[in-house]
PDB file of C-alpha atoms and ligand atoms in Angstrom:
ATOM      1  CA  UNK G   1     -53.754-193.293  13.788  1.00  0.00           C
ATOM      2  CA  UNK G   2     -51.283-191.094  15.536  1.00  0.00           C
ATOM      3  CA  UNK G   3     -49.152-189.040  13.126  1.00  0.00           C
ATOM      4  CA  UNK G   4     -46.939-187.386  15.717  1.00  0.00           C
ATOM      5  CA  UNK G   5     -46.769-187.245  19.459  1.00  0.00           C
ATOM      6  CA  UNK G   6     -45.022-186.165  21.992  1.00  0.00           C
ATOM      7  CA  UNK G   7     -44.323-188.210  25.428  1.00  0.00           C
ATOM      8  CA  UNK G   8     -43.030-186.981  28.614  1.00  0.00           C
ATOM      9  CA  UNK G   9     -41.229-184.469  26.835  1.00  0.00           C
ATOM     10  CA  UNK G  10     -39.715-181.670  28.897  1.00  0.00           C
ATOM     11  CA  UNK G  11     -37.219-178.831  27.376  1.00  0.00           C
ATOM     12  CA  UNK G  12     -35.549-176.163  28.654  1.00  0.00           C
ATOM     13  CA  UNK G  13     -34.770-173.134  26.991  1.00  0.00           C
ATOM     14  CA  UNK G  14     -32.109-170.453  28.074  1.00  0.00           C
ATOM     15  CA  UNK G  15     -31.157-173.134  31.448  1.00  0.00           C
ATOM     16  CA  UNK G  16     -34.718-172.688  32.439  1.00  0.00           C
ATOM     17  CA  UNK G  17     -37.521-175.904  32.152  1.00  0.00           C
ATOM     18  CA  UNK G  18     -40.163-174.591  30.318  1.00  0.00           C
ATOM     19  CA  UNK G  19     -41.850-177.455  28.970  1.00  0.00           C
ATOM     20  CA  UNK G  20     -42.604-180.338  31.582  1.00  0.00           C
ATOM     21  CA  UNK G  21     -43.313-183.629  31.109  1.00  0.00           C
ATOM     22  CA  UNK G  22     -45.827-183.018  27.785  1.00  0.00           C
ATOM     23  CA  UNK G  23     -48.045-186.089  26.460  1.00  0.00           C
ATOM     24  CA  UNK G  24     -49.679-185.264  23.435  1.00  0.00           C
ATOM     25  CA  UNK G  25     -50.465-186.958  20.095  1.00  0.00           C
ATOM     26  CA  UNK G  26     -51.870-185.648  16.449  1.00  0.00           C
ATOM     27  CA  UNK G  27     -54.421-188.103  15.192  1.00  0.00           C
ATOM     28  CA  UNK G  28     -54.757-188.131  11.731  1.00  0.00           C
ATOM     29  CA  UNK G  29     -58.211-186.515  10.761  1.00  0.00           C
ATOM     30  CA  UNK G  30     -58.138-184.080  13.749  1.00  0.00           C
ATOM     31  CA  UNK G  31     -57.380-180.532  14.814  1.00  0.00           C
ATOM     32  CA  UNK G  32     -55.988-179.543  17.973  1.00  0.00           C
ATOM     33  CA  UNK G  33     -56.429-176.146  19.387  1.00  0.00           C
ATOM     34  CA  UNK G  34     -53.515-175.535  21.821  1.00  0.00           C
ATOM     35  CA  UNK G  35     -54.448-172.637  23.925  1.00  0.00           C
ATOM     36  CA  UNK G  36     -53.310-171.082  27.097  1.00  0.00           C
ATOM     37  CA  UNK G  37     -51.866-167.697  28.251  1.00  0.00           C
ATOM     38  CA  UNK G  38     -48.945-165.692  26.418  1.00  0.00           C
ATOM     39  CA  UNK G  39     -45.780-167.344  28.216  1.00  0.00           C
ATOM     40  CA  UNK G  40     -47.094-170.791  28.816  1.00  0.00           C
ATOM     41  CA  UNK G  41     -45.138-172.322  26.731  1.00  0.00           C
ATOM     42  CA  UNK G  42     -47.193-172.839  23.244  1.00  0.00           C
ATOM     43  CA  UNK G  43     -44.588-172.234  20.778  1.00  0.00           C
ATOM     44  CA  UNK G  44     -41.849-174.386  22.558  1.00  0.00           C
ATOM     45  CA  UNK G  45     -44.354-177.274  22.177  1.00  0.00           C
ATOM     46  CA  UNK G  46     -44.474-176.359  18.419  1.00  0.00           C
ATOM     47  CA  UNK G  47     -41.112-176.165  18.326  1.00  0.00           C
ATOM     48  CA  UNK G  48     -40.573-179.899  19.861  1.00  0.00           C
ATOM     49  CA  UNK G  49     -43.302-181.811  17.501  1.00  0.00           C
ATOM     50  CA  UNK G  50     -41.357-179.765  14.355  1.00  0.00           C
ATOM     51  CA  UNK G  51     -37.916-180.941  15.933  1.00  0.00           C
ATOM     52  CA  UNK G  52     -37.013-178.029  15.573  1.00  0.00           C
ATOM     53  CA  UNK G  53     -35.820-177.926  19.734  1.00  0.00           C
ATOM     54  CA  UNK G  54     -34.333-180.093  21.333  1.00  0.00           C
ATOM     55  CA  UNK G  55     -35.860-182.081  24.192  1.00  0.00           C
ATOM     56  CA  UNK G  56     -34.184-182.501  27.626  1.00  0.00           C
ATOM     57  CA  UNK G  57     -36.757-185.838  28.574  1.00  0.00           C
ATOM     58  CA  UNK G  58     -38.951-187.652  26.668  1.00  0.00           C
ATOM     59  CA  UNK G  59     -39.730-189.024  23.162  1.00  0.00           C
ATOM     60  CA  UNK G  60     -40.757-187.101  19.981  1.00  0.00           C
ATOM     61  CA  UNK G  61     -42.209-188.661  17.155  1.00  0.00           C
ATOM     62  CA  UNK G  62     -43.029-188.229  13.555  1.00  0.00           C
ATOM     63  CA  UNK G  63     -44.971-190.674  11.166  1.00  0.00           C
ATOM     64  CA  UNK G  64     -44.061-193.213  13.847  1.00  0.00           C
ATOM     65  CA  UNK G  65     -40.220-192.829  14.007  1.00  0.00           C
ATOM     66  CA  UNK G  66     -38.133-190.266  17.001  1.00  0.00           C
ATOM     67  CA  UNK G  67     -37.940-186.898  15.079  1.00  0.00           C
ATOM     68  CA  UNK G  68     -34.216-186.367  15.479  1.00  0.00           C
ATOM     69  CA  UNK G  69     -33.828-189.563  13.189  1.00  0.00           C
ATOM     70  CA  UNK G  70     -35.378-187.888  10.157  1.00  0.00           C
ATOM     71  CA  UNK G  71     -32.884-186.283   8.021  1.00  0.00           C
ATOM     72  CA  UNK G  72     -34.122-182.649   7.316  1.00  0.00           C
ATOM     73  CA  UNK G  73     -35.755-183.261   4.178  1.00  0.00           C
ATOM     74  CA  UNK G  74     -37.410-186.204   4.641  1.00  0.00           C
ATOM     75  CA  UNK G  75     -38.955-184.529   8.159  1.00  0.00           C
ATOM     76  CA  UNK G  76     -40.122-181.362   5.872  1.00  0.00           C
ATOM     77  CA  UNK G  77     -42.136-184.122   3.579  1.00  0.00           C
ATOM     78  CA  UNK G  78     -43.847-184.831   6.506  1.00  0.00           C
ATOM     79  CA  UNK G  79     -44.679-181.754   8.986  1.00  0.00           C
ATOM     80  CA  UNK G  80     -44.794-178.076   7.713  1.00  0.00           C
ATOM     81  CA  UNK G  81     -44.256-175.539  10.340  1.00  0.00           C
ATOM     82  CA  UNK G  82     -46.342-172.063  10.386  1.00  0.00           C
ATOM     83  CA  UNK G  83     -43.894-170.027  12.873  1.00  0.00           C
ATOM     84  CA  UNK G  84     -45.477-167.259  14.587  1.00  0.00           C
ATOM     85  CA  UNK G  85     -43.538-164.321  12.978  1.00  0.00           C
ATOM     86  CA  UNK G  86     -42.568-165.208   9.373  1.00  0.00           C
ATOM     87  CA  UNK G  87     -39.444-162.484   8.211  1.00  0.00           C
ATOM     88  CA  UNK G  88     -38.236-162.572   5.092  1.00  0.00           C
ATOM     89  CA  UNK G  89     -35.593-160.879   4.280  1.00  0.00           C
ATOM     90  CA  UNK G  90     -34.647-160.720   0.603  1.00  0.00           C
ATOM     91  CA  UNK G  91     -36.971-158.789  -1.428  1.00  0.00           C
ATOM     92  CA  UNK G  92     -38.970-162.351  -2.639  1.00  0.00           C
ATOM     93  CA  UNK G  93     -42.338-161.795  -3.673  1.00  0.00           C
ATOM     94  CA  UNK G  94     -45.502-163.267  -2.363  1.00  0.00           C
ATOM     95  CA  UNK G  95     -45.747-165.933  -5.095  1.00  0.00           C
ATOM     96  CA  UNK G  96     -41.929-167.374  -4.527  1.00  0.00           C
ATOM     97  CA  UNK G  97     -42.295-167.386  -0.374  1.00  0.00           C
ATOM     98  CA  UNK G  98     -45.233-169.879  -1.485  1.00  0.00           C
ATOM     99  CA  UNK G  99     -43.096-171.682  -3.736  1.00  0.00           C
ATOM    100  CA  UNK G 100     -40.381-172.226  -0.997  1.00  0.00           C
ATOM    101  CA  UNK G 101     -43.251-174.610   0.421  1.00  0.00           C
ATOM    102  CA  UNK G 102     -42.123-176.963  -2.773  1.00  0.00           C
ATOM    103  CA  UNK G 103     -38.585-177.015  -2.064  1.00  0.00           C
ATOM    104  CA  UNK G 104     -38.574-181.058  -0.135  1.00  0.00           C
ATOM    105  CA  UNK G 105     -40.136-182.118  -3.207  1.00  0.00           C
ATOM    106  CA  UNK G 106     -37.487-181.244  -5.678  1.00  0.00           C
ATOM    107  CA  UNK G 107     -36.384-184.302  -7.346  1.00  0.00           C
ATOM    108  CA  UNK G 108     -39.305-186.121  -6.440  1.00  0.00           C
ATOM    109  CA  UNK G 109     -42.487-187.488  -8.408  1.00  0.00           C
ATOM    110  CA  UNK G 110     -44.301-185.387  -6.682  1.00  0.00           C
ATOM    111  CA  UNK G 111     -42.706-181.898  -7.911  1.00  0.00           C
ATOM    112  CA  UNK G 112     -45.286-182.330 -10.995  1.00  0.00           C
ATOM    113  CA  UNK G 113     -47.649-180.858  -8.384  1.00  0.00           C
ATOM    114  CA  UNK G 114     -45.642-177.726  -7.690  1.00  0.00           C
ATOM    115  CA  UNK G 115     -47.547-175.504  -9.861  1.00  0.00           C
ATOM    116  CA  UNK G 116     -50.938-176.813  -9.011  1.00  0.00           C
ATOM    117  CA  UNK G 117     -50.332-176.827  -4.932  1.00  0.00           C
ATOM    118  CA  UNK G 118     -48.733-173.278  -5.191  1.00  0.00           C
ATOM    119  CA  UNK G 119     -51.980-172.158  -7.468  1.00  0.00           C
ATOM    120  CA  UNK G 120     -54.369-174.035  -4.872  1.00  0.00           C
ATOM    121  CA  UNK G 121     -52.609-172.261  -1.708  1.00  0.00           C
ATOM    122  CA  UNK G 122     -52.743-169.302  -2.717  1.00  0.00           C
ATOM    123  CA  UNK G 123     -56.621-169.917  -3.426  1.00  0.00           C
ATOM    124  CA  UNK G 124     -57.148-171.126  -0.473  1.00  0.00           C
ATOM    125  CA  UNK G 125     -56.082-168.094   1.771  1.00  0.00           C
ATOM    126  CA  UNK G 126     -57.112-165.371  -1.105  1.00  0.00           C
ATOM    127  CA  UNK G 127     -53.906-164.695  -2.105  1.00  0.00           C
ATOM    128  CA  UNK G 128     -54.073-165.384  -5.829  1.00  0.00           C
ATOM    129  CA  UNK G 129     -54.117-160.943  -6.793  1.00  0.00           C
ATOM    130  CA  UNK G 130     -51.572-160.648  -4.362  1.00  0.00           C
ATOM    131  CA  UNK G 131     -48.512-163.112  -5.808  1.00  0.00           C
ATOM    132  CA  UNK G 132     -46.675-160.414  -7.667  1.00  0.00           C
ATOM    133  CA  UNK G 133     -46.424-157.910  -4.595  1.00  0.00           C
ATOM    134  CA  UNK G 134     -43.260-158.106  -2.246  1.00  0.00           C
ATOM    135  CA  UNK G 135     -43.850-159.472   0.613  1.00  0.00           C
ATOM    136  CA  UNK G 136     -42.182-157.433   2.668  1.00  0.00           C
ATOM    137  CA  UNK G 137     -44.734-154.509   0.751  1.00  0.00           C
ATOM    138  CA  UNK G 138     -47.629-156.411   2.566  1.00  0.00           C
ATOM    139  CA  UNK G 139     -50.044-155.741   5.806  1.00  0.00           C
ATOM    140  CA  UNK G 140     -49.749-157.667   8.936  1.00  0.00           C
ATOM    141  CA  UNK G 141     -52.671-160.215   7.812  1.00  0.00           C
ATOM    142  CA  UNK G 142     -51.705-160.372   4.554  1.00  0.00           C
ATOM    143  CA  UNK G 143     -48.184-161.955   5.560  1.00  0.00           C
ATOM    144  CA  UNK G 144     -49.529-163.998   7.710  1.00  0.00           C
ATOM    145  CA  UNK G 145     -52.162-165.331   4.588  1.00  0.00           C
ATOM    146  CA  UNK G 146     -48.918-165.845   2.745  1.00  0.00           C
ATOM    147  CA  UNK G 147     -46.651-167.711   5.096  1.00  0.00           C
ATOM    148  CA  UNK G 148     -49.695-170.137   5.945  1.00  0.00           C
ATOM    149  CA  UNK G 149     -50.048-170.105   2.028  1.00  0.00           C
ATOM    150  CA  UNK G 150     -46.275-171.550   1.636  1.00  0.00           C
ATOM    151  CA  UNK G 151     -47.206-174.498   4.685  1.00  0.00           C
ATOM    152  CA  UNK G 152     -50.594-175.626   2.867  1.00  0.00           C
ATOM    153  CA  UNK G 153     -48.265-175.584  -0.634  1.00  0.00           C
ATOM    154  CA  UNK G 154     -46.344-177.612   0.940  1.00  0.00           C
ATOM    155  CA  UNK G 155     -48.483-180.694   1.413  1.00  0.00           C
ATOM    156  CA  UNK G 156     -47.346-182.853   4.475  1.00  0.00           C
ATOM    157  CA  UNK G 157     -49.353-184.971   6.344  1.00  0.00           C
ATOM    158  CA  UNK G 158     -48.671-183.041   9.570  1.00  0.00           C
ATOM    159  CA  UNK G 159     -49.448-179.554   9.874  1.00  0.00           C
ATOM    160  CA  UNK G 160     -48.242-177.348  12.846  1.00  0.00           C
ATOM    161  CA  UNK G 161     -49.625-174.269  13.233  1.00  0.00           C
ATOM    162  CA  UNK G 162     -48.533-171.140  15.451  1.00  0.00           C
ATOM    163  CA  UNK G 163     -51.625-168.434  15.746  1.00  0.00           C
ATOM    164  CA  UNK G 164     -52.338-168.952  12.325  1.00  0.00           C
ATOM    165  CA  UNK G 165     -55.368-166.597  12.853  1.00  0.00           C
ATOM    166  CA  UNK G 166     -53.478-164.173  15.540  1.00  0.00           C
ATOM    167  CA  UNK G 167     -53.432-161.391  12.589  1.00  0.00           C
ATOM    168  CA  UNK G 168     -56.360-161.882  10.634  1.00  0.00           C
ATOM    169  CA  UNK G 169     -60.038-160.310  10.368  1.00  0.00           C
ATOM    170  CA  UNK G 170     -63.039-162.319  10.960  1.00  0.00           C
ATOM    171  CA  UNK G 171     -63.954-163.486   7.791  1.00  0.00           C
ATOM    172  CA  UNK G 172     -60.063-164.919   7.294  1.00  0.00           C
ATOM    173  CA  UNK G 173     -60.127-166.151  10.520  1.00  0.00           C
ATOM    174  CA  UNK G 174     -62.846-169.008   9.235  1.00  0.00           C
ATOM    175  CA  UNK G 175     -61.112-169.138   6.170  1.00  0.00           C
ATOM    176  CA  UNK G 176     -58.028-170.448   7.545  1.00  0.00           C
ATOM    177  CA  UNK G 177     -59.551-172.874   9.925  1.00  0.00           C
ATOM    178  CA  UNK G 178     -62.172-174.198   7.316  1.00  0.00           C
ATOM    179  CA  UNK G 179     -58.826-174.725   5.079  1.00  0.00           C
ATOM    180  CA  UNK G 180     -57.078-176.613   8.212  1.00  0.00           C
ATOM    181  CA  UNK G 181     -60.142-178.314   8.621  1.00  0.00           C
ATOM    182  CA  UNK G 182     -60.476-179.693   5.326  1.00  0.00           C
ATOM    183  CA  UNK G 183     -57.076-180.744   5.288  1.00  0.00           C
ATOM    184  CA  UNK G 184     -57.723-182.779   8.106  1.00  0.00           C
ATOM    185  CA  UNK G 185     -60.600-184.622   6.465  1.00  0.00           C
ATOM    186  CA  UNK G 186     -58.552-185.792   3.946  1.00  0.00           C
ATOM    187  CA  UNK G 187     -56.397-187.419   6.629  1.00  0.00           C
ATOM    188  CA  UNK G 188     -53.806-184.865   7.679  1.00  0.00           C
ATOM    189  CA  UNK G 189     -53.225-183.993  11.689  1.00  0.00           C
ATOM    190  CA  UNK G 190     -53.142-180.389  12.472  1.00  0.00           C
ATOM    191  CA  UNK G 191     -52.253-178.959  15.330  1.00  0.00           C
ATOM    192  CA  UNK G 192     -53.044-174.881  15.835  1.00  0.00           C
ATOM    193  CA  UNK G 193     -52.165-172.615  18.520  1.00  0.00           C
ATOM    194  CA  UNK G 194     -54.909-170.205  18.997  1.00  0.00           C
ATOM    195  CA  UNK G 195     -55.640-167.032  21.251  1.00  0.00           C
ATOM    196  CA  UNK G 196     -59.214-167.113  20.387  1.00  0.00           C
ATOM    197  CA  UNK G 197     -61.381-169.528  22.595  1.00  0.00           C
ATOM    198  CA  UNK G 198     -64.476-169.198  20.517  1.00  0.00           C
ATOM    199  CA  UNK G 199     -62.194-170.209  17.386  1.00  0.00           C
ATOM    200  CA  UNK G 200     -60.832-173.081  19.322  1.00  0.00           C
ATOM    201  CA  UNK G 201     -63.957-174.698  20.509  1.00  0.00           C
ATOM    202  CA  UNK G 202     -66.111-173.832  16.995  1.00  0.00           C
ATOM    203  CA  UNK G 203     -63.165-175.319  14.961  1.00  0.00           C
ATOM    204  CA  UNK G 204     -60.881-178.010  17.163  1.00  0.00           C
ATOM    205  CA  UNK G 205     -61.341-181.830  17.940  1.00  0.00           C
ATOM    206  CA  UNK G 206     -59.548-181.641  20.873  1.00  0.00           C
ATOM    207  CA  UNK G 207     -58.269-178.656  22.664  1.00  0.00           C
ATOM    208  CA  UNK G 208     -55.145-178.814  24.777  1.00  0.00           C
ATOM    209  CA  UNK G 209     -54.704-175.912  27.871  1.00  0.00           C
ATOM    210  CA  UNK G 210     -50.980-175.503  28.569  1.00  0.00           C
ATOM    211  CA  UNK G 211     -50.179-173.143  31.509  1.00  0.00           C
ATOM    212  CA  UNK G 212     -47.043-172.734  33.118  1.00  0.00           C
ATOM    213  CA  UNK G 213     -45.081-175.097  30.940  1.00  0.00           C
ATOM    214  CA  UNK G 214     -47.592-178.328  31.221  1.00  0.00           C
ATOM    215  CA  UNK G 215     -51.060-179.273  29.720  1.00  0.00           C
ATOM    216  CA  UNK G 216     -53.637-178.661  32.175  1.00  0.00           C
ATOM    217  CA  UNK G 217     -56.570-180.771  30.643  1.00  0.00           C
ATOM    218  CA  UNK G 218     -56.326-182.047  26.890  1.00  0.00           C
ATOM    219  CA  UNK G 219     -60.378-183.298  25.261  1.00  0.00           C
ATOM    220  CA  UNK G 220     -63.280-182.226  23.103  1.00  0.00           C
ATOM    221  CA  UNK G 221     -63.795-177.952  23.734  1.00  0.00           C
ATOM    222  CA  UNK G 222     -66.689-178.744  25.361  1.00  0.00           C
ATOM    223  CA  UNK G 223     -65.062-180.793  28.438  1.00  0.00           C
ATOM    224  CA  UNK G 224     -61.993-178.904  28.247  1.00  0.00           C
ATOM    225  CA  UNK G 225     -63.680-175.136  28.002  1.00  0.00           C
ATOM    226  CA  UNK G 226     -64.917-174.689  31.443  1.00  0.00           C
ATOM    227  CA  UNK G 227     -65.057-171.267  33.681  1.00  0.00           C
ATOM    228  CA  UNK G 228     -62.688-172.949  36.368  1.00  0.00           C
ATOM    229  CA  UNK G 229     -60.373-174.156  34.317  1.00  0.00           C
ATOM    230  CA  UNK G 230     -59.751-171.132  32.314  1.00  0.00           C
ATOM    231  CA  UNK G 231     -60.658-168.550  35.413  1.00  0.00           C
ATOM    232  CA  UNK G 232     -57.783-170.048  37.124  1.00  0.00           C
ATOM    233  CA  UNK G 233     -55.023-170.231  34.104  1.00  0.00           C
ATOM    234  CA  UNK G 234     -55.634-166.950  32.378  1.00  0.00           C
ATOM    235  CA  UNK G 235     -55.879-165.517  36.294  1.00  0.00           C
ATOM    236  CA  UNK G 236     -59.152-163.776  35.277  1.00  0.00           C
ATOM    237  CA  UNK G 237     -62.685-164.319  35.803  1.00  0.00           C
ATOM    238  CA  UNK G 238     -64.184-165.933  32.550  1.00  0.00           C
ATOM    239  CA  UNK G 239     -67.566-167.499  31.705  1.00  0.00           C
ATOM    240  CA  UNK G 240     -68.293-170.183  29.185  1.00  0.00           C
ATOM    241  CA  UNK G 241     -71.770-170.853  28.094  1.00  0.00           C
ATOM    242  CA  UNK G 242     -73.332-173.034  25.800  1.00  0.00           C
ATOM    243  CA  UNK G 243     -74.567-171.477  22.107  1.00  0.00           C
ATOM    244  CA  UNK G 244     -78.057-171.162  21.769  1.00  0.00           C
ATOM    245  CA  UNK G 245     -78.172-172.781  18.662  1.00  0.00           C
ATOM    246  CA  UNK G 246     -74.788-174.971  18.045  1.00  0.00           C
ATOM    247  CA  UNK G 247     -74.444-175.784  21.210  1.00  0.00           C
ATOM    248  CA  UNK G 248     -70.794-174.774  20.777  1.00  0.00           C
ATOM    249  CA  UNK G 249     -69.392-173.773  24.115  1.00  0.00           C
ATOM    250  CA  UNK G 250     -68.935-169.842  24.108  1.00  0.00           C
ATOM    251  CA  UNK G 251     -66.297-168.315  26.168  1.00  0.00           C
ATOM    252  CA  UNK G 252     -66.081-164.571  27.395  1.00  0.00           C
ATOM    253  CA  UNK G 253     -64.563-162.565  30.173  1.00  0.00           C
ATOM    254  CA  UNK G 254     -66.759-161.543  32.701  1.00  0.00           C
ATOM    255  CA  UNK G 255     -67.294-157.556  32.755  1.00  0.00           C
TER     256      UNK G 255
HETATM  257  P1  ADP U   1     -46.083-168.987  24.306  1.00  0.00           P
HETATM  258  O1  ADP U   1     -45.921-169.354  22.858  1.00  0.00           O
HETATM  259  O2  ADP U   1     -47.034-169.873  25.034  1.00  0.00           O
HETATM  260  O3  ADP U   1     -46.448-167.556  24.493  1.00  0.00           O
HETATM  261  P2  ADP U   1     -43.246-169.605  24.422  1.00  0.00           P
HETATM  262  O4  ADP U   1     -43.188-171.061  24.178  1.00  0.00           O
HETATM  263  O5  ADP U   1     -42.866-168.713  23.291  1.00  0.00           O
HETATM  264  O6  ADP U   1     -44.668-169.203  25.021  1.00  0.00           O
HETATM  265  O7  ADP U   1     -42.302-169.259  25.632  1.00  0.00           O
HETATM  266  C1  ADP U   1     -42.425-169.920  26.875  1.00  0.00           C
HETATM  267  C2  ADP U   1     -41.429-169.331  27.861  1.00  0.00           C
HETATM  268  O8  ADP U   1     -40.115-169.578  27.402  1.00  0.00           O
HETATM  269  C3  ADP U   1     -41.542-167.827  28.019  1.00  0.00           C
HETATM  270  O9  ADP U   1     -41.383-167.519  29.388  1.00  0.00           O
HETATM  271  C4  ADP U   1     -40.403-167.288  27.210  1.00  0.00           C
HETATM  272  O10 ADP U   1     -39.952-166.053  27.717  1.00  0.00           O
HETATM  273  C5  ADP U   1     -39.371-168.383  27.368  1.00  0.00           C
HETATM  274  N1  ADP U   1     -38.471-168.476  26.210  1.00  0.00           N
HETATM  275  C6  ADP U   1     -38.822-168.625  24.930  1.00  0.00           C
HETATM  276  N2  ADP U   1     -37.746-168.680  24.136  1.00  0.00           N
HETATM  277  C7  ADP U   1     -36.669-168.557  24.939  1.00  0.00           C
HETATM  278  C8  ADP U   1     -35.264-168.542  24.707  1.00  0.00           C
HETATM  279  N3  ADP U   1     -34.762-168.662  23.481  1.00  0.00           N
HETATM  280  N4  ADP U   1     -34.473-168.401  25.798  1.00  0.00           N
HETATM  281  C9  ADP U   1     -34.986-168.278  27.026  1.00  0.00           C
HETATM  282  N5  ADP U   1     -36.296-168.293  27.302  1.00  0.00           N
HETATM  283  C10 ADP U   1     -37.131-168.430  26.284  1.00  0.00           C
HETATM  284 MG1   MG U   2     -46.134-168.320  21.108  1.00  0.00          MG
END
């Protein structure tokens, strides 16, 4: 079951096209990795499944319905949206940028939960000792542990993701993705931009290469990951072999 897709969607930002004619859809129960080089156009496509940009061509939707005809709320119940840079800029602390995650579900049943998803979230990305501190008091990493933090508190079905792992250390890399991944086996459809090709292929369903404004191939990392492909879009020589013991494909730059 599609959860959210985009068709022939094309938008333009500043007078310029940057996104051109885009065809892509979240399947519940599935991660995809969007990769591709810094300019190509990642974060607009965020922007245009979240709604949050308007699209010159083509057809968003949202739990099966065009996304502009979602009043606000009723859109945040369904998608939560992980921006790349997350400023905040009263002094909140960690613990109350998490609870902003609740805010769409004021006044409904489902508010009961606000103190357990808030208390699971900030499990989840080891943020628990840090929900007194200031956010703006916090490292790079730990922000960005805290903004995903309010997005898993909040508890839609659709969850897109912008480098969720751009800022983190190894160990919180996995950490993140397990958590993504485990929210899509319960049925949600998550959708991550990542920089890390490795992360992509050990973590995604499907991976989607966007260059230049337009998906270049869209499958399972191991169809999609291939030396030509990713030679020619990142316009440097890269290898991709398979892992001796997953299997997983393994991409590096040649040196
Ligand atoms: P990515 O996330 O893949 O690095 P973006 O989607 O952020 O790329 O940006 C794609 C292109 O759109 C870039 O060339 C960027 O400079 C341009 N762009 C982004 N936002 C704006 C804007 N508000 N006005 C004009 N151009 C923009
Ligand atoms: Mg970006």
């Amino acid at each position: 079951m599609t959860l959210a897709s985009l068709s022939d969607v094309s938008v333009s930002r500043g007078g310029r096209p940057i996104l051109r004619d885009v065809s892509l859809s979240l399947p519940a129960g599935e991660i995809l990795a969007v990769v591709g080089p810094n300019g190509a156009g990642k974060s607009t496509l965020v922007g245009a499944f979240a709604g949050d940009l308007p699209v010159t061509a083509g057809t968003v939707t949202v739990d099966g319905r065009p996304v502009d005809q979602w009043r606000p709320r009723e859109l945040a119940l369904r998608r939560s949206v992980l921006p790349q840079h997350t400023a905040v800029a009263f002094p909140f602390t960690v613990e109350q940028v998490i609870e902003m995650g609740r805010a769409p579900w004021a006044r409904t049943p489902l508010a009961a939960e606000d103190e357990q998803a808030v208390a699971e979230a900030m499990a989840l990305t080891e943020m628990t000792d840090f929900a007194g501190r200031t956010f703006s008091t916090l490292s790079g990493g730990e922000r960005a542990r805290a903004a995903l933090a309010r997005v898993l508190a909040q508890r839609t079905p659709i969850l897109l993701l912008d480098e969720p792992t751009a800022a983190l250390d190894l160990r919180h890399q996995d950490l993140v993705l397990t958590a993504a991944a485990n929210r899509a086996a319960t049925g949600c459809a998550v959708l991550a931009v990542l920089h890390d090709l490795n992360l992509a292929a050990a973590y995604a369903d499907q991976v989607a290469v966007v260059a230049d404004g337009r998906v270049r191939a869209c499958g399972p990392p191991s169809t999609v990951l291939t030396s030509e492909l990713l030679t020619e879009v990142y316009h440097r020589e890269v290898e991709v072999m398979a892992h001796p013991r997953s299997g997983t494909p393994l991409v590096l730059p040649v040196r």
